[in-house]
Coordinates of C-alpha atoms in Angstrom, one line a residue:
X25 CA -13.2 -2.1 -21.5
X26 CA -13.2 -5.4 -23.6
X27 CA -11.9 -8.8 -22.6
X28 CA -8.6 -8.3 -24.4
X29 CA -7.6 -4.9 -22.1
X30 CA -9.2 -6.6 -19.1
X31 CA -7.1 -9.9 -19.8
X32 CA -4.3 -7.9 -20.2
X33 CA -4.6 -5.1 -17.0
X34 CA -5.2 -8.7 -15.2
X35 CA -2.0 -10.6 -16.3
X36 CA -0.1 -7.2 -15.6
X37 CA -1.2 -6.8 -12.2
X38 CA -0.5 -11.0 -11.7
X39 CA 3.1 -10.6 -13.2
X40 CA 4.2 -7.8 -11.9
X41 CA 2.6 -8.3 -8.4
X42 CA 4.7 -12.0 -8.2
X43 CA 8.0 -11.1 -9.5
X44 CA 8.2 -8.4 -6.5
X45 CA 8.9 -11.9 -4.7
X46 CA 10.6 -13.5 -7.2
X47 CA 13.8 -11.2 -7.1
X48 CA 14.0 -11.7 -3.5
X49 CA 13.7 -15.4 -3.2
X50 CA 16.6 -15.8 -6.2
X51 CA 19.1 -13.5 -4.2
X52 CA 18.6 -14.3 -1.2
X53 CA 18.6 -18.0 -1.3
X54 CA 22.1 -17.6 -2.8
X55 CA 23.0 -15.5 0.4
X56 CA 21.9 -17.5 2.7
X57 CA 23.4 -20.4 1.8
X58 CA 26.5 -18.5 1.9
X59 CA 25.9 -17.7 5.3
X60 CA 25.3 -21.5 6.2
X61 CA 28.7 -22.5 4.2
X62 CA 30.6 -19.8 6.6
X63 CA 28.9 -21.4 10.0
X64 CA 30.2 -24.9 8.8
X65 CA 33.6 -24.2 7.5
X66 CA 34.1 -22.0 10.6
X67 CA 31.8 -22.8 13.6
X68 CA 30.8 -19.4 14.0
X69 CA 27.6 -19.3 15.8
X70 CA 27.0 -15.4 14.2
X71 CA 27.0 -17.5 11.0
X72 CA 24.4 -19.2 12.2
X73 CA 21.9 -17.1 13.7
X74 CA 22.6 -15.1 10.5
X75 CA 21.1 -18.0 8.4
X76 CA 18.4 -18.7 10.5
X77 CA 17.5 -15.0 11.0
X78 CA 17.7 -14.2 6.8
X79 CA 16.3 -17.5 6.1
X80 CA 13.4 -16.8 8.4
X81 CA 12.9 -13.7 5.9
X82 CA 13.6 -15.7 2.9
X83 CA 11.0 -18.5 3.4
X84 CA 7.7 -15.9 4.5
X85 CA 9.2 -14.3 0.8
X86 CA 9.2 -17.7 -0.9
X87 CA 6.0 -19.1 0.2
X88 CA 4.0 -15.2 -0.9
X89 CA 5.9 -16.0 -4.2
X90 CA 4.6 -19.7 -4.7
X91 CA 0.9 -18.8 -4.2
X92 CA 1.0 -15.8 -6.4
X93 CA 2.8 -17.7 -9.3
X94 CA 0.2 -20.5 -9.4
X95 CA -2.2 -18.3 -11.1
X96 CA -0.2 -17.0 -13.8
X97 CA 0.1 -20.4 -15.2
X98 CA -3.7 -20.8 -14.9
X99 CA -4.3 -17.6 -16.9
X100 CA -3.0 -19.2 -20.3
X101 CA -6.1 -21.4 -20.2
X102 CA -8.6 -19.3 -19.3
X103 CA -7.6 -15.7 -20.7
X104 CA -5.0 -17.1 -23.0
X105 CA -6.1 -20.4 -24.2
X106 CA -6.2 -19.4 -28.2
X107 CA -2.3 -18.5 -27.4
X108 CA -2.0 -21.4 -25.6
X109 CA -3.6 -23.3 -28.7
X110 CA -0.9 -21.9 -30.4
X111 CA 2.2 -21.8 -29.4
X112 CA 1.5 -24.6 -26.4
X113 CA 3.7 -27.3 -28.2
X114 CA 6.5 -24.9 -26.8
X115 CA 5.8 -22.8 -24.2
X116 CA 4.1 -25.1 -22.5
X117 CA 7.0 -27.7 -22.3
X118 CA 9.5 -25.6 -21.0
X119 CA 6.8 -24.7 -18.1
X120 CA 6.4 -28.1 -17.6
X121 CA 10.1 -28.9 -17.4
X122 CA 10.8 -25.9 -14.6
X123 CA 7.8 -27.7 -12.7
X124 CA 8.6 -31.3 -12.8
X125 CA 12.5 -30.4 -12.2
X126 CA 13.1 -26.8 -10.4
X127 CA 10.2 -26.4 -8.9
X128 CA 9.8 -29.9 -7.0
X129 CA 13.5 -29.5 -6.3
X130 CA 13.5 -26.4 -4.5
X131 CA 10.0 -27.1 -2.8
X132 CA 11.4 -30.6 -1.6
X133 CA 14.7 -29.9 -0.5
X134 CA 12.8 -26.4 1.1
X135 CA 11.1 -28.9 3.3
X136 CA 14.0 -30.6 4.6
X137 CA 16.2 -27.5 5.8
X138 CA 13.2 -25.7 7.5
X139 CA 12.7 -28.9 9.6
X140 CA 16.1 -30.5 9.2
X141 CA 18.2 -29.0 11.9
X142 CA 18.5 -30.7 14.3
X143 CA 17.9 -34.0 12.1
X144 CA 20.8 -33.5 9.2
X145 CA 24.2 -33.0 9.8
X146 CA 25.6 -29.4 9.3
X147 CA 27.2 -30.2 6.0
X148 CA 23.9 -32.4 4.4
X149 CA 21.8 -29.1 5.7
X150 CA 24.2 -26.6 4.3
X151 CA 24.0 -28.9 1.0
X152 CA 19.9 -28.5 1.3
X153 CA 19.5 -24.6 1.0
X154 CA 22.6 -24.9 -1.9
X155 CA 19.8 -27.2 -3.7
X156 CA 17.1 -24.8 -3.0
X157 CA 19.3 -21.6 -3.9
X158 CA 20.5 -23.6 -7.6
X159 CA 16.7 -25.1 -8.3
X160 CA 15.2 -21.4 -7.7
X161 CA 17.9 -19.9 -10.0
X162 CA 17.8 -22.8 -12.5
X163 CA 13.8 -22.2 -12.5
X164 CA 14.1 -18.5 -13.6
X165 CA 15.9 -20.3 -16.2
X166 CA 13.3 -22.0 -18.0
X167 CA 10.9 -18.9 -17.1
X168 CA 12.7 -16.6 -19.1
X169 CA 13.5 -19.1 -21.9
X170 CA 9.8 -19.5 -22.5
X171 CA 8.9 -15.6 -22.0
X172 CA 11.8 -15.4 -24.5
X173 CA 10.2 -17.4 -27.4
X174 CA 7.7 -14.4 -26.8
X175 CA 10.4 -12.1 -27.6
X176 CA 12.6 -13.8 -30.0
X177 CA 10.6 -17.0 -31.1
X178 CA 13.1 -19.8 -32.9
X179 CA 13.0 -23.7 -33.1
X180 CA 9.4 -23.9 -34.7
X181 CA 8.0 -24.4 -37.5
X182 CA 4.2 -23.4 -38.5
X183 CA 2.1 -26.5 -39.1
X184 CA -1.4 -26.7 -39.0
X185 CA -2.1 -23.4 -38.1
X186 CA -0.2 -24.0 -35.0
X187 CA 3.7 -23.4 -33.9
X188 CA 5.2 -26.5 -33.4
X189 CA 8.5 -27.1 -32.1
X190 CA 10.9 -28.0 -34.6
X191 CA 14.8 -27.8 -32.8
X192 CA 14.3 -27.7 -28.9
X193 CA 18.0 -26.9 -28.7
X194 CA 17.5 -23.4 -30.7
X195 CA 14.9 -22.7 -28.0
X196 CA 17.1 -24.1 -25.0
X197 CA 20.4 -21.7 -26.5
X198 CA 17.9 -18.8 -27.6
X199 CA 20.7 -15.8 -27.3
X200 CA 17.7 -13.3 -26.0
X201 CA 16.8 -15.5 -23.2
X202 CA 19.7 -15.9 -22.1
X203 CA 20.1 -12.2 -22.2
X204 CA 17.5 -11.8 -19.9
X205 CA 18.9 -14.2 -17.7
X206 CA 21.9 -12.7 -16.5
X207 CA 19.8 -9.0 -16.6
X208 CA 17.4 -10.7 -14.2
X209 CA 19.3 -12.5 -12.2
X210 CA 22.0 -9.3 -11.8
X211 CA 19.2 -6.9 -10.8
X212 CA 18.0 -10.3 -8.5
X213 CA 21.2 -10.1 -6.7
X214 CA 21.4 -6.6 -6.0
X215 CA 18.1 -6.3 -4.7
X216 CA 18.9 -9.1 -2.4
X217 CA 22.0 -6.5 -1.4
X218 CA 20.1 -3.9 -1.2
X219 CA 17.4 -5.4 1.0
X220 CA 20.2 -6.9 3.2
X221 CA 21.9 -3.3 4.1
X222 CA 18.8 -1.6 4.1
X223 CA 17.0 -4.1 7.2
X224 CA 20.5 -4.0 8.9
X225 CA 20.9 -0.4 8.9
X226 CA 17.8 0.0 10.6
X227 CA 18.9 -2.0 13.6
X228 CA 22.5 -0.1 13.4
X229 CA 20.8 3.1 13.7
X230 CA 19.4 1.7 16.9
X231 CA 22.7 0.2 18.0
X232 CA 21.3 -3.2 18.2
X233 CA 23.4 -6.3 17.3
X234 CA 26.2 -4.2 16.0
X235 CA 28.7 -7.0 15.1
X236 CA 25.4 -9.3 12.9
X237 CA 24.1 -6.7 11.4
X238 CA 27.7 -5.5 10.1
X239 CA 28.4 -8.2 8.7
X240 CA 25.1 -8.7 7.1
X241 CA 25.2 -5.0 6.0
X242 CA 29.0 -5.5 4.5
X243 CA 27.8 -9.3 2.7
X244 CA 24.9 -7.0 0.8
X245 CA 26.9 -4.6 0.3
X246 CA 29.4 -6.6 -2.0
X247 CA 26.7 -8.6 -3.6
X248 CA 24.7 -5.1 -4.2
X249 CA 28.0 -3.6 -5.4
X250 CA 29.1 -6.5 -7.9
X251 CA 25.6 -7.2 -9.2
X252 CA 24.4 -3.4 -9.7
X253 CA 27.8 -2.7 -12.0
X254 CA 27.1 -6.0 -14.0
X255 CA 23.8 -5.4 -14.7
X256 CA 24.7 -2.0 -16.2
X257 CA 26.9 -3.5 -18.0
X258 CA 25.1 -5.9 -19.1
X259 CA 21.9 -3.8 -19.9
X260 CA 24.0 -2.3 -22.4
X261 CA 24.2 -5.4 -24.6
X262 CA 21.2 -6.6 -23.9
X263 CA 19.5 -2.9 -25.5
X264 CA 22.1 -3.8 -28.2
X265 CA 20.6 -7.1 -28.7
X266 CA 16.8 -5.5 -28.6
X267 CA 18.2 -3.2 -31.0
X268 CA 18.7 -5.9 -33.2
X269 CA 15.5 -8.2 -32.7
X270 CA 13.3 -5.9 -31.9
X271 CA 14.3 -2.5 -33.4
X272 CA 10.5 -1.2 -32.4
X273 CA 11.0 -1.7 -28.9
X274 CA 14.4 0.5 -29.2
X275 CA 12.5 3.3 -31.2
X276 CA 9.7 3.7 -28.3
X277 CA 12.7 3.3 -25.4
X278 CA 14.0 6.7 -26.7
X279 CA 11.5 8.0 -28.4
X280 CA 13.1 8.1 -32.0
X281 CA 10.1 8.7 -34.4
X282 CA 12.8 9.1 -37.8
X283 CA 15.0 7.2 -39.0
X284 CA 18.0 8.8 -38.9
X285 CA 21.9 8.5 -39.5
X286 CA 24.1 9.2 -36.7
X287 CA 20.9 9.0 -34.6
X288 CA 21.6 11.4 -31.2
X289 CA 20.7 10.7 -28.0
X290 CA 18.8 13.6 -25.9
X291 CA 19.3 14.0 -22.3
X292 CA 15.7 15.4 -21.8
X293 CA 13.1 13.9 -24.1
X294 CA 9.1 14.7 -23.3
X295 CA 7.0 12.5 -26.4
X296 CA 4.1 13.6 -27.9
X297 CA 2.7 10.1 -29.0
X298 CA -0.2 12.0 -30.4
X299 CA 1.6 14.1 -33.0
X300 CA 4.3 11.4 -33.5
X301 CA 6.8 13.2 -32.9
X302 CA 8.7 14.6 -29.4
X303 CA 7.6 18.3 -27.5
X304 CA 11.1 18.7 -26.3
X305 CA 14.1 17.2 -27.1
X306 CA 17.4 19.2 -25.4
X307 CA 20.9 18.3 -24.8
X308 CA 21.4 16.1 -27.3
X309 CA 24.7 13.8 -28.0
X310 CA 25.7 13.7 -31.8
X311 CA 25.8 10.0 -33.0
X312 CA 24.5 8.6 -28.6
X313 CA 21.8 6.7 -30.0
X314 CA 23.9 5.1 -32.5
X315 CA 26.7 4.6 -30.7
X316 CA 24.7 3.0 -27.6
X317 CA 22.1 0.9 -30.1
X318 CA 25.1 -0.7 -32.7
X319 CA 28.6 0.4 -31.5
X320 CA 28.8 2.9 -34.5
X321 CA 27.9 6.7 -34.1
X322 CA 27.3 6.7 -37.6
X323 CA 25.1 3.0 -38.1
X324 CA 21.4 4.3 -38.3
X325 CA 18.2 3.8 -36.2
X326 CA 15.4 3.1 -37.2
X327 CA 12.1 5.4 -36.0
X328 CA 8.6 5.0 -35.0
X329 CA 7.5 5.9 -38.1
X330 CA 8.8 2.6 -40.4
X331 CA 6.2 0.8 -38.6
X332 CA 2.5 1.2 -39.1
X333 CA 0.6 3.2 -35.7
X334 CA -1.7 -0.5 -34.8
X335 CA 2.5 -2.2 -34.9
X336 CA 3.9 0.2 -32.6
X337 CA 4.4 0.2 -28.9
X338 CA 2.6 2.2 -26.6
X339 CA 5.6 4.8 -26.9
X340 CA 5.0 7.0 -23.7
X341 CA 4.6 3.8 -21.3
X342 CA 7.8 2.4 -22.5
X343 CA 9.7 5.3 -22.6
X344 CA 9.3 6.6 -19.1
X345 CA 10.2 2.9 -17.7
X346 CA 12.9 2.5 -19.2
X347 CA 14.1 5.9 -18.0
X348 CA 13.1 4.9 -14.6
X349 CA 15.2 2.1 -14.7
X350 CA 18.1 3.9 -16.1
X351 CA 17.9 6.0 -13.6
X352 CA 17.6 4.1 -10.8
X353 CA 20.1 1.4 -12.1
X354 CA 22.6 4.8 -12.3
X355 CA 21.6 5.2 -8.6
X356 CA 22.2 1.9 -7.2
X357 CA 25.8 1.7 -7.8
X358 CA 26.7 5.4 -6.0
X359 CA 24.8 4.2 -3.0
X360 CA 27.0 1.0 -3.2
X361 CA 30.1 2.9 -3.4
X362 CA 29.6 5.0 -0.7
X363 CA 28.7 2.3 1.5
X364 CA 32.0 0.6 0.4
X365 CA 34.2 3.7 1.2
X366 CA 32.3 3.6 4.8
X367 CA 32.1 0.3 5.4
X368 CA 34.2 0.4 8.5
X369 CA 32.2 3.7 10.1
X370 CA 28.7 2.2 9.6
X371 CA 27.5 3.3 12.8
X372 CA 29.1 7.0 12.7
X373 CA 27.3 7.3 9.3
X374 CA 23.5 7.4 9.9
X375 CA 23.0 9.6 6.8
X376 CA 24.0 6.7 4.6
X377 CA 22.3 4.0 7.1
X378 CA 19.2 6.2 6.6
X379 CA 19.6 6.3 2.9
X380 CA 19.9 2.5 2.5
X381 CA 16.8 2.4 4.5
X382 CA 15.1 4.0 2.6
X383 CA 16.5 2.5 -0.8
X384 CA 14.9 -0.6 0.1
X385 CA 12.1 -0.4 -2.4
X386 CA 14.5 1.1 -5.3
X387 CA 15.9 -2.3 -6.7
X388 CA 12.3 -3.7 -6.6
X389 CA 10.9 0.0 -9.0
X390 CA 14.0 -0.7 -11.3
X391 CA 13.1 -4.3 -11.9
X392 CA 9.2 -4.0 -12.1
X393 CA 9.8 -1.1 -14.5
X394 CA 12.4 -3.4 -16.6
X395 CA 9.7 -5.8 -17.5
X396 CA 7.3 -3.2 -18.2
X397 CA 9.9 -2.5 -21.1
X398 CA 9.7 -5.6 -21.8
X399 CA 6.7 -7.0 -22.0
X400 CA 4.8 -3.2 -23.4
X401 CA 7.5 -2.8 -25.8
X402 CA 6.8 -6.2 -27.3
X403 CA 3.3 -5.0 -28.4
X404 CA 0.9 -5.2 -30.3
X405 CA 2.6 -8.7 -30.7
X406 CA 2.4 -11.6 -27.9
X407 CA 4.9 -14.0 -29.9
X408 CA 7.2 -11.1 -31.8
X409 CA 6.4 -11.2 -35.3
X410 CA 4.3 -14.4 -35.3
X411 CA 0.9 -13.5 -32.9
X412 CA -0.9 -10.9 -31.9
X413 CA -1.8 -10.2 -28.6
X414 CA -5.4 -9.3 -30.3
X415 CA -5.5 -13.0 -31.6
X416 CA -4.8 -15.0 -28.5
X417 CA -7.2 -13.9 -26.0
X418 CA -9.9 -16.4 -25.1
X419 CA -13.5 -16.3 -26.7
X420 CA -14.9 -15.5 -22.8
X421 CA -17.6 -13.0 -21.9
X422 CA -16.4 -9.2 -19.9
X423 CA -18.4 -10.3 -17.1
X424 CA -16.0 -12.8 -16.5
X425 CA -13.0 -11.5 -16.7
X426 CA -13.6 -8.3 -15.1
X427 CA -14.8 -10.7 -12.2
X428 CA -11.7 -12.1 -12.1
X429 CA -9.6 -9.1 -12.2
X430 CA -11.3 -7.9 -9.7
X431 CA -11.2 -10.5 -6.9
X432 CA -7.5 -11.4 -8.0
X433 CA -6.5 -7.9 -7.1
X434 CA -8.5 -8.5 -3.9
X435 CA -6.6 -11.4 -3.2
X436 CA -3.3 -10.2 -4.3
X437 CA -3.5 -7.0 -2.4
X438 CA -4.8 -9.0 1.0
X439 CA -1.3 -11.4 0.2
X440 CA 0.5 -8.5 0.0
X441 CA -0.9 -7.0 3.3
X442 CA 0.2 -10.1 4.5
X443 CA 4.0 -10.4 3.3
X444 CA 4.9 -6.5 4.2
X445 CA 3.5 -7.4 8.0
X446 CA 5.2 -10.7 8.4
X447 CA 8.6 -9.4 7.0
X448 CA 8.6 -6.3 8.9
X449 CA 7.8 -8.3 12.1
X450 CA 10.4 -10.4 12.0
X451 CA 12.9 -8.0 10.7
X452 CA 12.1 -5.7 13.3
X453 CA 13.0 -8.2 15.8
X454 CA 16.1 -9.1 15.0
X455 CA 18.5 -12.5 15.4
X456 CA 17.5 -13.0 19.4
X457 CA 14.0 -13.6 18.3
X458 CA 14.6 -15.4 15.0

């Protein structure tokens, strides 16, 4: 392999390896301090075992995320740098902002409600873990607005062989990124849910702590159930919106290699990427692509074909992630609904305490396999339109690279190690040992 497939297997493997914490840490945070505001308004000790059992969780999550996000920033400059040449008067600002501003924030005010207990008053510690719950959000923020000049670059203009930011406002209100946004931040949220039912219905199917983990199981349950719906929702426009920026990106999501009129949507679809063109294609729905893509069943789609084979996406890649995620986004909000019909016979349901178990890794597939959509479907292009990923690799040796890949897989897989056995410790153990 050369060093622009080895750059990019190892900035895969760095991305998609940190955001399995990143989800966690954004929902979570929210719940937690939710938890917190109950104790105070209330007094209810339950409330607060309950924060200092989940934040326990939430802070071994947060700390796994820090240390693998720290090298994805250091990748622009060394596998990256002639993208970083490029578009740096941009991208790198808005990184810079979510540093100097969300980052410190939530790291600082981190600091003071781990050790603040028995120091701060309940309200000024409650107030804490708000400010780490809106700095971690607002963060993602300014993430995605950058990764979304990638997708939909505005506010620059090309000078000097570079692009330099013209309007910083067009890049702060780009209408992708902020797309993205509330698709992230949704399937955020109901992997928090999910990931709260599914650790309580383990100690439920043990009978321990019946009345915490009840109402930890019903709080994830209502987050899991609002959030899973919206983002659904919400998916829709945002395919409408890719539809309309990035009409490739559509065309390899469904695998439509002609344009066509009243474009149909199939049911079962297997592509032959080789061939151009699909093996099977059954149960089709006059006018579903249409419909879904424009809100016409007559506006037409455009296929594959219009686009040269080096300016397509890697069709088969794309396609099947996007159907996982369809899929298991369709899942999610069944296994929410019959957890709201059973709410109140939690513990004379084991087969759904079981299943919600055992969907604990399903919100985390359906996300990672989002930004494979994503970030493959943007190909061959690193800005959309304006860069190549071919053109902003750095001028570094395979040796070095493929170095690199492999001790940050290494590392990453010993951190991992690491995070799985610390939360399943503590989880296992439950408030009394929090």
């Amino acid at each position: 392999m050369d060093v622009l497939m080895l750059s990019r297997l190892q900035f895969a493997m760095a991305t998609m390896f940190h955001f399995i914490f990143v989800p966690l840490t954004l929902g979570l945070s929210i719940l937690v301090a939710i938890m917190e505001t109950k104790y105070v308004r209330t007094g209810d000790e339950t409330y607060k075992r309950m924060t200092k059992f989940w934040g326990k969780l939430f802070v071994i999550n947060f700390v796994l995320g820090v240390v693998t996000g720290i090298t994805l920033e250091f990748q622009f400059g060394t596998n990256w740098s002639r993208y970083s040449e490029y578009v740096g008067d941009i991208f790198g600002s808005l990184l810079a902002i979510e540093a100097t501003t969300s980052f410190f924030l939530e790291s600082t005010f981190l600091g003071a409600w781990i050790f603040g207990w028995n120091i701060l008053s309940p309200k000024m510690h409650a107030a804490c873990i708000w400010l780490v719950a809106i700095a971690s959000n607002l963060s993602a923020a300014w993430i995605l607005l950058a990764n979304a000049f990638m997708q939909n670059p505005v506010g620059y203009v090309l000078r000097n062989g570079r692009a330099e930011l013209d309007n910083f406002f067009q890049v702060l209100l780009n209408p992708f990124g902020w797309q993205q946004y509330v698709h992230t931040l949704s399937g955020a949220f109901t992997l928090a849910g999910f990931f709260l039912m599914g650790v309580s219905a383990y100690h439920l199917l043990k009978k321990q702590n019946i009345d915490f983990f009840t109402r930890s199981f019903k709080m994830g349950m209502v987050f899991a159930l609002v959030f899973s719906a919206l983002v659904a929702l919400q998916g829709h426009h945002h395919a409408q919106e890719v539809g309309r920026i990035q009409p490739a990106k559509l065309a390899a999501m469904e695998s439509l290699w002609e344009t066509q009129e009243s474009a149909p949507m199939y049911l079962l679809v297997v592509p032959d990427e080789k061939n151009e063109k699909n093996a099977i294609e059954l149960f089709g729905i006059p006018g579903g692509l249409s419909f879904l893509a424009h809100g016409s069943f007559t506006t037409p789609v455009q296929g594959l074909k219009d686009w040269p084979a080096d300016e397509r996406p890697p069709v088969m890649l794309t396609f099947l992630s996007f159907r996982a995620m369809v899929g298991i986004g369709t899942l999610l909000p069944i296994l929410c609904i019959w957890a709201f019909l059973r709410r109140n016979k939690l513990t004379e349901t084991p087969r759904l305490l079981k299943a919600m178990l055992f969907a604990i890794p399903l919100p985390y597939l359906a996300i990672e396999a989002g930004w494979v959509v994503a970030e493959v479907g943007r190909q061959p292009w690193i800005v959309y339109g304006l860069m190549k990923t071919a053109d902003a690799v750095s001028p570094i040796v395979t040796s070095q690279v493929a170095f690199s890949l492999v001790a940050l897989t290494l590392l990453y897989a010993l951190l991992g190690a690491v995070d799985i056995y610390l939360l399943f410790k503590f989880a296992k153990k439950g408030p009394a040992e929090a």
